[in-house]
Tab-separated table of C-alpha atoms and ligand atoms in Angstrom:
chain	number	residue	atom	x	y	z
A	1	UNK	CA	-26.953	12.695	-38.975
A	2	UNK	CA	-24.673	14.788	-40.955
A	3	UNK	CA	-23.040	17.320	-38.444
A	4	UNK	CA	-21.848	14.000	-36.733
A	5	UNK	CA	-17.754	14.461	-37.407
A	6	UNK	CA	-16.628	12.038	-34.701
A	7	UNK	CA	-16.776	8.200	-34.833
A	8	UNK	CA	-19.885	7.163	-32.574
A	9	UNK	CA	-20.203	3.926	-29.931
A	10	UNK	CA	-23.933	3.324	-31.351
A	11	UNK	CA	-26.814	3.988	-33.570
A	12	UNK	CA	-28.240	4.911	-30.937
A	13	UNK	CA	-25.851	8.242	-30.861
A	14	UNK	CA	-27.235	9.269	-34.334
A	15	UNK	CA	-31.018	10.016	-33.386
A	16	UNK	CA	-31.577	13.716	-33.250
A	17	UNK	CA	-30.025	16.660	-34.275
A	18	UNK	CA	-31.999	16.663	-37.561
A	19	UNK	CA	-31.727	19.663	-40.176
A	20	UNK	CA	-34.111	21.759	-40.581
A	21	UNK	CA	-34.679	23.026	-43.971
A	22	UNK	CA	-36.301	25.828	-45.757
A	23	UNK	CA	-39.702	25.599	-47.660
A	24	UNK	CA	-39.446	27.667	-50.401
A	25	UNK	CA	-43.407	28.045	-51.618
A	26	UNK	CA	-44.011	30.372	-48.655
A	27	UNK	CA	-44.234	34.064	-48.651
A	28	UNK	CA	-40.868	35.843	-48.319
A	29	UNK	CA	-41.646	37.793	-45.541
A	30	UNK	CA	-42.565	34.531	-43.572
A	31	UNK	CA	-40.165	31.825	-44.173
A	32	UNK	CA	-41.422	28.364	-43.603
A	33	UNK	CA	-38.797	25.649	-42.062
A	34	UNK	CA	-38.926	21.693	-41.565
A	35	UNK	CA	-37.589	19.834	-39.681
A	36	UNK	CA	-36.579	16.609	-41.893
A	37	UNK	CA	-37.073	13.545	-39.403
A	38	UNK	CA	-35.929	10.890	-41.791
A	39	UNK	CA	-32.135	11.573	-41.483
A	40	UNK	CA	-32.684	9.714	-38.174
A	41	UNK	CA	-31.259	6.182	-38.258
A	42	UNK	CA	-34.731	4.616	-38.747
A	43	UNK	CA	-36.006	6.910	-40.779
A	44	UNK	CA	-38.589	8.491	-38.964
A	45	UNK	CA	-39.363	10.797	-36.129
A	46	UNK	CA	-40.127	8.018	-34.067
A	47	UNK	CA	-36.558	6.757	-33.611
A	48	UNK	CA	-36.625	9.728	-30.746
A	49	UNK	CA	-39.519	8.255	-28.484
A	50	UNK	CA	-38.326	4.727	-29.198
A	51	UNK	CA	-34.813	5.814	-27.435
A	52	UNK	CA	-36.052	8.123	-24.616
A	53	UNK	CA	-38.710	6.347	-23.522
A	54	UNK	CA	-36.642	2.772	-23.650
A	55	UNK	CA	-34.075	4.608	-21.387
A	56	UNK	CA	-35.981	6.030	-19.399
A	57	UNK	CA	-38.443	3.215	-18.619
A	58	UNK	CA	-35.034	1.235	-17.837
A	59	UNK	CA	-33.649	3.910	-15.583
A	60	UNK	CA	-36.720	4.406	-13.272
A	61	UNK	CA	-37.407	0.238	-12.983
A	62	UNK	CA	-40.335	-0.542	-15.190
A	63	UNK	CA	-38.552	-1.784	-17.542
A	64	UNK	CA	-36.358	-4.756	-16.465
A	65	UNK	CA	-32.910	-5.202	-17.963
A	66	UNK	CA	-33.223	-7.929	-20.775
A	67	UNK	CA	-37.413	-7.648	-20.204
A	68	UNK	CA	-40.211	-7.311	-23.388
A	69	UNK	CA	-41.753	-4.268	-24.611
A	70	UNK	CA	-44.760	-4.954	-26.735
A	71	UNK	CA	-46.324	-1.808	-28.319
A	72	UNK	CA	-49.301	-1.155	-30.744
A	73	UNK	CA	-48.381	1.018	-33.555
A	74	UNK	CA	-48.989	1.665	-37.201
A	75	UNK	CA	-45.584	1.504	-37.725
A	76	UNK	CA	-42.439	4.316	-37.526
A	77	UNK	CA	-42.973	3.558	-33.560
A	78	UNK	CA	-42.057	-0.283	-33.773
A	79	UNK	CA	-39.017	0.487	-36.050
A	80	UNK	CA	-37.931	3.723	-33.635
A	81	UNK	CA	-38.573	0.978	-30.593
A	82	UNK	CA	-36.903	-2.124	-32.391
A	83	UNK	CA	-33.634	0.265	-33.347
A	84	UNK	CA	-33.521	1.333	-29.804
A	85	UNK	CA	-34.983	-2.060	-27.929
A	86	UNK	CA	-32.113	-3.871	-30.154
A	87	UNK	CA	-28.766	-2.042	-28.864
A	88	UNK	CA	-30.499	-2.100	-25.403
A	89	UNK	CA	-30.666	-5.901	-25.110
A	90	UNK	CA	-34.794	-5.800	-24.497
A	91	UNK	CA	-36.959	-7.918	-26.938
A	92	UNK	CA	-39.794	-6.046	-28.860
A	93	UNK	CA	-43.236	-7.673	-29.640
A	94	UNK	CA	-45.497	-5.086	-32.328
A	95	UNK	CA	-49.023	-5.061	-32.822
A	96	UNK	CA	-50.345	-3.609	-36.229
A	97	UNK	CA	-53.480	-3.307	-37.994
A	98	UNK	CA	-52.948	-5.073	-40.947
A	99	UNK	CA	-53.673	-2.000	-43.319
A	100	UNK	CA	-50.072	-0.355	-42.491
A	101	UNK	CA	-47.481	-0.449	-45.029
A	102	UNK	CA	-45.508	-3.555	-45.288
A	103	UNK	CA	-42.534	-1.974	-45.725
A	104	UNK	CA	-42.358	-0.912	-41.737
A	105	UNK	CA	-43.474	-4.301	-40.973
A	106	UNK	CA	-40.361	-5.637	-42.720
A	107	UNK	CA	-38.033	-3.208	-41.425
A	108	UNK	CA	-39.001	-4.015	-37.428
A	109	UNK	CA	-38.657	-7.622	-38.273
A	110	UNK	CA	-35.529	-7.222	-39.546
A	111	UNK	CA	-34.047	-5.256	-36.496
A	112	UNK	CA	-34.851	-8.490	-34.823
A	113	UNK	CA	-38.507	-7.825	-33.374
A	114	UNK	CA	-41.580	-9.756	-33.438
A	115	UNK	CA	-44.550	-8.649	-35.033
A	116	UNK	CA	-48.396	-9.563	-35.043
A	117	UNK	CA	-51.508	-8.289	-36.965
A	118	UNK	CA	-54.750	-7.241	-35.750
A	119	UNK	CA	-57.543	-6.685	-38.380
A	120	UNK	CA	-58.174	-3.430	-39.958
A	121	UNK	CA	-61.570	-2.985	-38.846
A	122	UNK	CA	-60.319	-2.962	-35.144
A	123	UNK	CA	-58.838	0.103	-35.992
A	124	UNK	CA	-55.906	1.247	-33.093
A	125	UNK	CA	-57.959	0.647	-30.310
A	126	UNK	CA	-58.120	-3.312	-31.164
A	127	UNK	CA	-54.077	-3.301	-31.649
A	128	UNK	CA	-54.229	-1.324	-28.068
A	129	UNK	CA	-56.464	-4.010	-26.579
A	130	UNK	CA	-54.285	-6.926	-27.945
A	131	UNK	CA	-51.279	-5.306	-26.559
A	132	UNK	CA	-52.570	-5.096	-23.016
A	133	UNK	CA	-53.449	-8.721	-23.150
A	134	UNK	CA	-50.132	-10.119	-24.634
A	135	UNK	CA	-48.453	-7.902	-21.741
A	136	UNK	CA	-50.112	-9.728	-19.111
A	137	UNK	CA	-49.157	-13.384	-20.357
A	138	UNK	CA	-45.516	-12.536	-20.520
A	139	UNK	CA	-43.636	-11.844	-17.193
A	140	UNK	CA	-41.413	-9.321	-17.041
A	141	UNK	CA	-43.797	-7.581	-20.428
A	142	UNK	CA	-44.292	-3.937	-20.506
A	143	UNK	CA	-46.546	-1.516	-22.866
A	144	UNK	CA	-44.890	1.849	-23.342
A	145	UNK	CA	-47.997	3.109	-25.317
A	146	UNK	CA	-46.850	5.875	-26.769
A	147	UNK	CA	-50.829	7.602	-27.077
A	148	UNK	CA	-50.890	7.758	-23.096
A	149	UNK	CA	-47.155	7.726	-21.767
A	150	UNK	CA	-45.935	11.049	-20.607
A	151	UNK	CA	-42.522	10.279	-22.370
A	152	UNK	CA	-43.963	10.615	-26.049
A	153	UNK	CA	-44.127	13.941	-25.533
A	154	UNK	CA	-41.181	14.625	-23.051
A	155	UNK	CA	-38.957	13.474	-25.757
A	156	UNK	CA	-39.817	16.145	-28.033
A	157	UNK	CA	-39.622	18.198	-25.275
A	158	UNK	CA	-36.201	17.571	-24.603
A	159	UNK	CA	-34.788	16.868	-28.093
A	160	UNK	CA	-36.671	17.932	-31.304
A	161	UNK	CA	-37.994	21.461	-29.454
A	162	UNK	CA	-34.508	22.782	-28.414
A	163	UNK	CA	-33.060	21.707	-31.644
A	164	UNK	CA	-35.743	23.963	-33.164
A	165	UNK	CA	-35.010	26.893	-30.904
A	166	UNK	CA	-31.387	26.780	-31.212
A	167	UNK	CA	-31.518	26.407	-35.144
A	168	UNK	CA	-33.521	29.854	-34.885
A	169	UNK	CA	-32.356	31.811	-31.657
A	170	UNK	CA	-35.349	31.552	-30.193
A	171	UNK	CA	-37.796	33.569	-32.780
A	172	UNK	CA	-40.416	30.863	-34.031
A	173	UNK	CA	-43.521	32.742	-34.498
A	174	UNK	CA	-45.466	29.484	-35.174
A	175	UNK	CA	-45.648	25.835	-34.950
A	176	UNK	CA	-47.653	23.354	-37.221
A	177	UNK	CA	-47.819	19.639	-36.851
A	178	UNK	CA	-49.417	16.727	-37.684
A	179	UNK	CA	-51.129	14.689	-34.314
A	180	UNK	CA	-51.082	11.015	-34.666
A	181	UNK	CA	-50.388	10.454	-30.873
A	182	UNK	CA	-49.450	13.940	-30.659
A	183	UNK	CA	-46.560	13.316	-28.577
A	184	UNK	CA	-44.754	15.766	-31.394
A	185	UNK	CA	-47.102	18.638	-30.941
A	186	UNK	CA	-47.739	18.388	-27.664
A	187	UNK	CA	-43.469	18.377	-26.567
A	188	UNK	CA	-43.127	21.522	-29.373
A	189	UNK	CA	-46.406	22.902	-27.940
A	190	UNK	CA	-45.391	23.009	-24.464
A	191	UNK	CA	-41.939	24.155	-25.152
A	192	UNK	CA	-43.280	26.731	-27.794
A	193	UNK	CA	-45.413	28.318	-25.130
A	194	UNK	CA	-42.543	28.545	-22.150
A	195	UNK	CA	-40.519	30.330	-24.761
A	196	UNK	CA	-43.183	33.175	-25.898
A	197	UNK	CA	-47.095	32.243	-24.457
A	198	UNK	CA	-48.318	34.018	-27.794
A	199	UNK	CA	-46.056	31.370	-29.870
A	200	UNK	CA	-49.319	30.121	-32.673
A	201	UNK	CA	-49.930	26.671	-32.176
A	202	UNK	CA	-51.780	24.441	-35.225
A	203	UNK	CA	-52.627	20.798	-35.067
A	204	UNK	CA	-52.761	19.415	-38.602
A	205	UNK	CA	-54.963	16.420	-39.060
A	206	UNK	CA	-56.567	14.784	-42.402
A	207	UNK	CA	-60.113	15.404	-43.013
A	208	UNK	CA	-62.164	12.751	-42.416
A	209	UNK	CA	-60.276	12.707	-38.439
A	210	UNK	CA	-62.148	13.364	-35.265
A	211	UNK	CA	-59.312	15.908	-33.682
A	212	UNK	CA	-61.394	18.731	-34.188
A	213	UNK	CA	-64.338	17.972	-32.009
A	214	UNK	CA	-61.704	18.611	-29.440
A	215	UNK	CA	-61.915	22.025	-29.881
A	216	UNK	CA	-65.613	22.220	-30.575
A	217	UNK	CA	-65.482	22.150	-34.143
A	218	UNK	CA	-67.289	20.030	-36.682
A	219	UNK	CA	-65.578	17.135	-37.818
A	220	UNK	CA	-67.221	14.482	-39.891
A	221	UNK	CA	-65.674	10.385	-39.436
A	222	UNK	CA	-64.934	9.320	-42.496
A	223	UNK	CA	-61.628	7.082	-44.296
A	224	UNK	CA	-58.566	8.643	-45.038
A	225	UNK	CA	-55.216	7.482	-46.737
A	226	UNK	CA	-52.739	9.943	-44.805
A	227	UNK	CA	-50.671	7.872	-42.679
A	228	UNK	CA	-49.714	8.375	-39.310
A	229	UNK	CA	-51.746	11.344	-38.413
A	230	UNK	CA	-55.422	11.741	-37.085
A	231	UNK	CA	-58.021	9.691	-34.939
A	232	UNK	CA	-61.420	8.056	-35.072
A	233	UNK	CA	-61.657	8.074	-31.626
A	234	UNK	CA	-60.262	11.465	-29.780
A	235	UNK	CA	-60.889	9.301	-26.421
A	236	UNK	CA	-57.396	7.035	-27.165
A	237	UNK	CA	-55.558	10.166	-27.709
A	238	UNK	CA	-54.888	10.894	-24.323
A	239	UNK	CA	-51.756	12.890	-24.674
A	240	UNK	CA	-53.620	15.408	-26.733
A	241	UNK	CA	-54.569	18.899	-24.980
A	242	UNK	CA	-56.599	21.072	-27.067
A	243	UNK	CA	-55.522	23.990	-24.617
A	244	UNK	CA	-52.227	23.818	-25.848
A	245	UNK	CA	-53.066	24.452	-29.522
A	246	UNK	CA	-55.228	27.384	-31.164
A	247	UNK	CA	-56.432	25.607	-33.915
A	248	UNK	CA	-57.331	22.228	-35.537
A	249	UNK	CA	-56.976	22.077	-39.541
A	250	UNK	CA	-57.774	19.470	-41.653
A	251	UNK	CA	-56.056	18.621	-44.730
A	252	UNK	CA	-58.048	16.441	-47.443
A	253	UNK	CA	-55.974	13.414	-48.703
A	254	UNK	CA	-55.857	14.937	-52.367
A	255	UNK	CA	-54.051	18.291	-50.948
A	256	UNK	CA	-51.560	16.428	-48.772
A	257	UNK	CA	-50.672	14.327	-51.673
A	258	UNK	CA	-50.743	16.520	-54.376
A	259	UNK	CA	-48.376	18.693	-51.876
A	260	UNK	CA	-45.785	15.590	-51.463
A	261	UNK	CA	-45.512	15.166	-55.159
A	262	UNK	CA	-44.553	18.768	-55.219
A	263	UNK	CA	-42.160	18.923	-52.314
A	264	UNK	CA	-40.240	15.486	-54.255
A	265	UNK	CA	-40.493	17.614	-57.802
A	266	UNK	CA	-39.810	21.735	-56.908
A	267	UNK	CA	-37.856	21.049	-53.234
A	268	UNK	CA	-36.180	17.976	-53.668
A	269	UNK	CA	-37.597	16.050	-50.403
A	270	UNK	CA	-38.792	12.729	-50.516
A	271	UNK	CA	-41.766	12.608	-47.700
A	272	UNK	CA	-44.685	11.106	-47.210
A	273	UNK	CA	-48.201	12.365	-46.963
A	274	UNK	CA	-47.834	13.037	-43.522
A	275	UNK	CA	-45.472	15.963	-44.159
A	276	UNK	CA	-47.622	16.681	-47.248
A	277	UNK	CA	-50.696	17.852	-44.870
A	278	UNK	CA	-47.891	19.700	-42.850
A	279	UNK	CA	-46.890	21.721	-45.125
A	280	UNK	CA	-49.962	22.569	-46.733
A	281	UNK	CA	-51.081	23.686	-42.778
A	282	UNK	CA	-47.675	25.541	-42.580
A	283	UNK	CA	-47.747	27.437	-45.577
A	284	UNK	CA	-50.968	28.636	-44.893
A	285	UNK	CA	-50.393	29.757	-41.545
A	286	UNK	CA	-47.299	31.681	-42.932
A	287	UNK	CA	-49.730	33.389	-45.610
A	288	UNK	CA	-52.191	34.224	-42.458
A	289	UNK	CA	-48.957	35.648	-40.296
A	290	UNK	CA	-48.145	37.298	-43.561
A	291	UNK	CA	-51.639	39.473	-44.141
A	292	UNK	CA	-51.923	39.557	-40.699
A	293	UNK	CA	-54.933	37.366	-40.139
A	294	UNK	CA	-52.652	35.289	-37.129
A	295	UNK	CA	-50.917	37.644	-34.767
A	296	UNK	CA	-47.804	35.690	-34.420
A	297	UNK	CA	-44.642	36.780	-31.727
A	298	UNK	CA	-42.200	36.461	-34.831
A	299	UNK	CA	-42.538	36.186	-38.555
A	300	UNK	CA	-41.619	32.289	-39.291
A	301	UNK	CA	-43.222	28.717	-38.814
A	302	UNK	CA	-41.781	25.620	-38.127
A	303	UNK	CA	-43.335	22.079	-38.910
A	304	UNK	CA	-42.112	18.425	-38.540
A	305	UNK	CA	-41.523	16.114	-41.934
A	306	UNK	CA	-41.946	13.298	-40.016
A	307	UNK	CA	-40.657	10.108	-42.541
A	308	UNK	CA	-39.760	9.438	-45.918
A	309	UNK	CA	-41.328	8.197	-48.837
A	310	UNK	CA	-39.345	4.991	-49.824
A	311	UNK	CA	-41.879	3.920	-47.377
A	312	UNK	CA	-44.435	4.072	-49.364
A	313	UNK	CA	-43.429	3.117	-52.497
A	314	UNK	CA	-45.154	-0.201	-52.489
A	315	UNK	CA	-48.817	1.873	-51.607
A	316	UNK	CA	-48.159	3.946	-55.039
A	317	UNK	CA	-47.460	6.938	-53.019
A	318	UNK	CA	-46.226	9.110	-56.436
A	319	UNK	CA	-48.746	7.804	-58.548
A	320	UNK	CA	-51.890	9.288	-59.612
A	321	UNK	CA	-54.278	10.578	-56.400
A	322	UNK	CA	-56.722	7.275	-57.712
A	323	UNK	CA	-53.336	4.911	-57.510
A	324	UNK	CA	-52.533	6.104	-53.964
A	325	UNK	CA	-56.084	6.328	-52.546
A	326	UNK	CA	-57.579	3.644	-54.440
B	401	PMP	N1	-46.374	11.134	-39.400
B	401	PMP	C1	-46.061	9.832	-39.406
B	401	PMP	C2	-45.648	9.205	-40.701
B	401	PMP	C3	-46.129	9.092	-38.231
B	401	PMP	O1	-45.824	7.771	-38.226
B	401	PMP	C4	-46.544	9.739	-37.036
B	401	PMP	C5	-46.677	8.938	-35.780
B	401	PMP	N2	-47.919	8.277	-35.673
B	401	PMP	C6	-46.879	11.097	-37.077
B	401	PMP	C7	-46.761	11.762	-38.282
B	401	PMP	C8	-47.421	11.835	-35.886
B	401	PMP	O2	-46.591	11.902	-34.773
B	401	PMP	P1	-47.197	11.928	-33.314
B	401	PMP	O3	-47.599	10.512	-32.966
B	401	PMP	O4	-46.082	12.411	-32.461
B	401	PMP	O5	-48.380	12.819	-33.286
């Protein structure tokens, strides 16, 4: 990304270090920062797992040198695992419900992977399933699966959490994220709470997502257009730890996009919806730190724009709410 001043051997050398920015539509007293994932080089926050846990899979021996690495994903995980599985010499095999934007389809097929469609209706857990079998066909096939593999969230522990810290000496008073895997939360989580046990922790889903049952709360299944974030079935999400996180809030679709449009218009960033339910979650935790609703170690909150809109584009994303959604 931008603080880069020295040649570099590899794309690979420009994941990380992302800024993080300022969201102005939060009280004063409580700023508000993201952290803007789509400098990485495949424009999501997903180019971090697809690096650490290709590395480290090939440093420990499951992964063989020049071996396969097929993985079901909705999409920003192929492209982070093609860009990495690419300059690493291992062939990549994705499996997508078909409802995913085509654009991410395009992209991992054009960093030289191979991808295959599952129907909609399967949902995650048929792309899962799919994966599992493909693996066992192919010698020398692995399946990082990024909803149950401890690396997801070690490489936000690692990478995107110290970032955070270091862009703020230390004094983050809370963190609010989306949970798709919830690899992100989780590695900020666990960091978070090291740093200052009191540190407010908020998982940000959309409504219509079964995350909250987690944590005893009512959730009712239903569709939802956000992409990338939330669960029908809290049972895949194995990586998820409702211990590590005080509170569950759902964002409907018409907020998160309404709040995208915004953050493109008055702030100049072009995200998705993802980051539109983020910040809607942030900024409300910052108006709770601010009257003093959540007892918070420090008077700021951090959250995680996790990919860019040009993503979208083809889905409507800054039409109307009926052009998006419909
Ligand atoms: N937003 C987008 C656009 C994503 O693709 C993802 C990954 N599914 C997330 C948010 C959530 O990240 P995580 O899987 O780490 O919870």
């Amino acid at each position: 990304m931008t603080t880069h001043r020295e040649p570099l051997e590899s794309v690979l050398d420009t994941i990380g270090e992302t800024p993080l920015v300022r969201v102005h539509a939060a009280p004063e007293s409580v700023p508000v920062y993201a952290k803007l994932e789509s400098f990485n080089p495949g424009a999501s926050i997903k180019d971090r797992i697809g690096k650490y846990m290709l590395e480290r899979m090939l440093e420990s021996g499951t992964l063989a040198a020049g071996g396969t690495v097929i993985e079901p994903t909705a999409g920003n995980t192929g492209i982070g695992i093609a860009v990495a599985a690419g300059q690493l010499e291992i062939d990549a095999v994705f499996v997508v419900p078909e409802r995913f934007s085509v654009e991410k389809q395009t992209l991992m097929r054009a960093l030289g992977a191979e991808v295959i469609n599952t129907p909609t209706e399967d949902g995650m857990g048929g792309a899962i399933d799919r994966a599992h079998e493909l693996a066992a066909e192919l010698d020398g096939a692995v399946v990082p699966q990024q909803f149950s593999n401890p690396l997801n969230v070690e490489a936000h522990y690692e990478t995107t959490a110290p970032e955070i810290y270091d862009a703020l000496d230390g004094e983050v008073g809370a963190v609010v994220a989306g949970c798709g895997t919830a690899g992100t939360l989780m590695g900020l989580a666990k960091y978070a709470r090291e740093h200052h046990p009191d540190t407010h922790i908020t998982a940000v889903e959309p409504e219509g997502s079964l995350y909250a049952q987690t944590k005893g709360g009512h959730a009712e299944e239903a569709d939802y257009k956000t992409e990338g974030i939330g669960t029908h079935n809290p049972a895949t999400n194995e990586l998820f730890d409702p211990e590590l996180v005080d509170e569950i809030v759902q964002i409907p679709d018409r907020e998160s996009h309404a709040e995208l449009k915004r953050l493109a218009r008055e702030e100049g960033h072009l995200v998705a919806s993802s980051a539109g339910a983020a910040s809607v979650a942030a900024r409300s935790v910052a108006e709770r730190i601010a009257s003093g609703d959540i007892d918070a170690p420090y008077d700021s909150v951090v959250t995680i724009f996790p990919d860019s809109s040009e993503r979208y584009l083809s889905k409507g994303i800054y039409g109307s709410f009926e052009e998006w959604s419909g």
